[in-house]
Amino acid sequence: GTSKLLRFYFDTEEDTTLLINTPSGEWVCDDDAYFPDPSIDFADPATGVYDIWVGSFTEGTSHSGTLSVTEQSSNHP
C-alpha cells in the first residue's frame, strides 16, 4: 500500500534549515518545527525523487546531525 505520511527531519544541536524540492518541482522549506530542528511532512506523498538540502544560518558553517526519513507520525526530533 501507499503511505499517508512522509516526514523528513534533521536532528542536531544547532539551528538549521531544511529545503526540499518535491517530485512535482515544488519547493518546501522549514526552520524550527521542533526547535532547533527542521521537519517537513507530506500528506499523501508523491512517488519520485525528493532533493534535500540542509542549511545553516551562518555562511560557511556546517553542522553535524542526522537526516531521517519516516512514514511513522510518532518519529520526530
CSV table of C-alpha atoms in Angstrom, one decimal:
chain,number,residue,atom,x,y,z
A,1,GLY,CA,0.0,0.0,0.0
A,2,THR,CA,0.9,3.6,-0.1
A,3,SER,CA,1.9,5.7,2.9
A,4,LYS,CA,-0.3,8.6,4.0
A,5,LEU,CA,2.7,10.4,5.5
A,6,LEU,CA,6.3,11.1,4.5
A,7,ARG,CA,8.4,13.0,7.0
A,8,PHE,CA,11.9,14.4,6.6
A,9,TYR,CA,13.7,15.9,9.6
A,10,PHE,CA,17.3,16.8,10.6
A,11,ASP,CA,18.3,16.2,14.2
A,12,THR,CA,21.1,18.4,15.5
A,13,GLU,CA,22.1,20.6,18.4
A,14,GLU,CA,22.5,23.6,16.0
A,15,ASP,CA,19.8,25.8,14.4
A,16,THR,CA,19.5,24.5,10.9
A,17,THR,CA,17.0,24.7,8.0
A,18,LEU,CA,15.6,22.1,5.6
A,19,LEU,CA,14.8,22.7,1.9
A,20,ILE,CA,13.1,20.1,-0.3
A,21,ASN,CA,12.4,20.0,-4.0
A,22,THR,CA,9.4,17.6,-4.5
A,23,PRO,CA,8.9,15.3,-7.5
A,24,SER,CA,6.5,17.9,-8.9
A,25,GLY,CA,9.1,20.7,-8.7
A,26,GLU,CA,7.5,22.4,-5.6
A,27,TRP,CA,10.0,23.9,-3.1
A,28,VAL,CA,9.2,23.4,0.6
A,29,CYS,CA,11.3,24.8,3.5
A,30,ASP,CA,11.2,24.7,7.3
A,31,ASP,CA,13.3,26.2,10.0
A,32,ASP,CA,12.2,25.3,13.5
A,33,ALA,CA,9.3,22.8,13.5
A,34,TYR,CA,10.9,21.1,16.5
A,35,PHE,CA,13.3,23.9,17.6
A,36,PRO,CA,16.1,24.0,16.7
A,37,ASP,CA,15.4,21.1,14.3
A,38,PRO,CA,13.6,21.4,11.0
A,39,SER,CA,10.9,18.9,9.9
A,40,ILE,CA,8.8,18.7,6.8
A,41,ASP,CA,5.7,16.5,6.4
A,42,PHE,CA,4.0,15.4,3.2
A,43,ALA,CA,0.5,14.0,3.4
A,44,ASP,CA,-0.3,11.5,0.6
A,45,PRO,CA,3.3,12.0,-0.8
A,46,ALA,CA,4.0,11.7,-4.5
A,47,THR,CA,6.2,8.9,-5.8
A,48,GLY,CA,9.5,10.1,-7.2
A,49,VAL,CA,12.8,11.9,-6.3
A,50,TYR,CA,12.9,14.4,-3.4
A,51,ASP,CA,16.0,16.6,-3.5
A,52,ILE,CA,17.0,17.6,0.1
A,53,TRP,CA,19.3,20.4,1.4
A,54,VAL,CA,20.2,21.1,5.0
A,55,GLY,CA,21.3,24.7,5.6
A,56,SER,CA,22.9,26.8,8.3
A,57,PHE,CA,22.2,30.4,9.3
A,58,THR,CA,25.9,31.2,9.3
A,59,GLU,CA,27.6,31.4,5.9
A,60,GLY,CA,30.4,29.0,5.5
A,61,THR,CA,29.4,26.8,8.5
A,62,SER,CA,28.4,23.2,8.5
A,63,HIS,CA,26.7,21.2,11.3
A,64,SER,CA,26.7,17.5,12.1
A,65,GLY,CA,23.4,15.8,12.5
A,66,THR,CA,21.2,13.0,11.3
A,67,LEU,CA,18.8,13.3,8.4
A,68,SER,CA,15.8,11.0,8.9
A,69,VAL,CA,13.0,9.9,6.6
A,70,THR,CA,10.0,8.2,8.1
A,71,GLU,CA,6.4,7.2,7.4
A,72,GLN,CA,5.7,7.0,11.2
A,73,SER,CA,4.0,10.0,12.7
A,74,SER,CA,5.5,9.2,16.1
A,75,ASN,CA,9.0,9.7,14.8
A,76,HIS,CA,10.3,13.2,15.1
A,77,PRO,CA,13.3,15.1,16.6
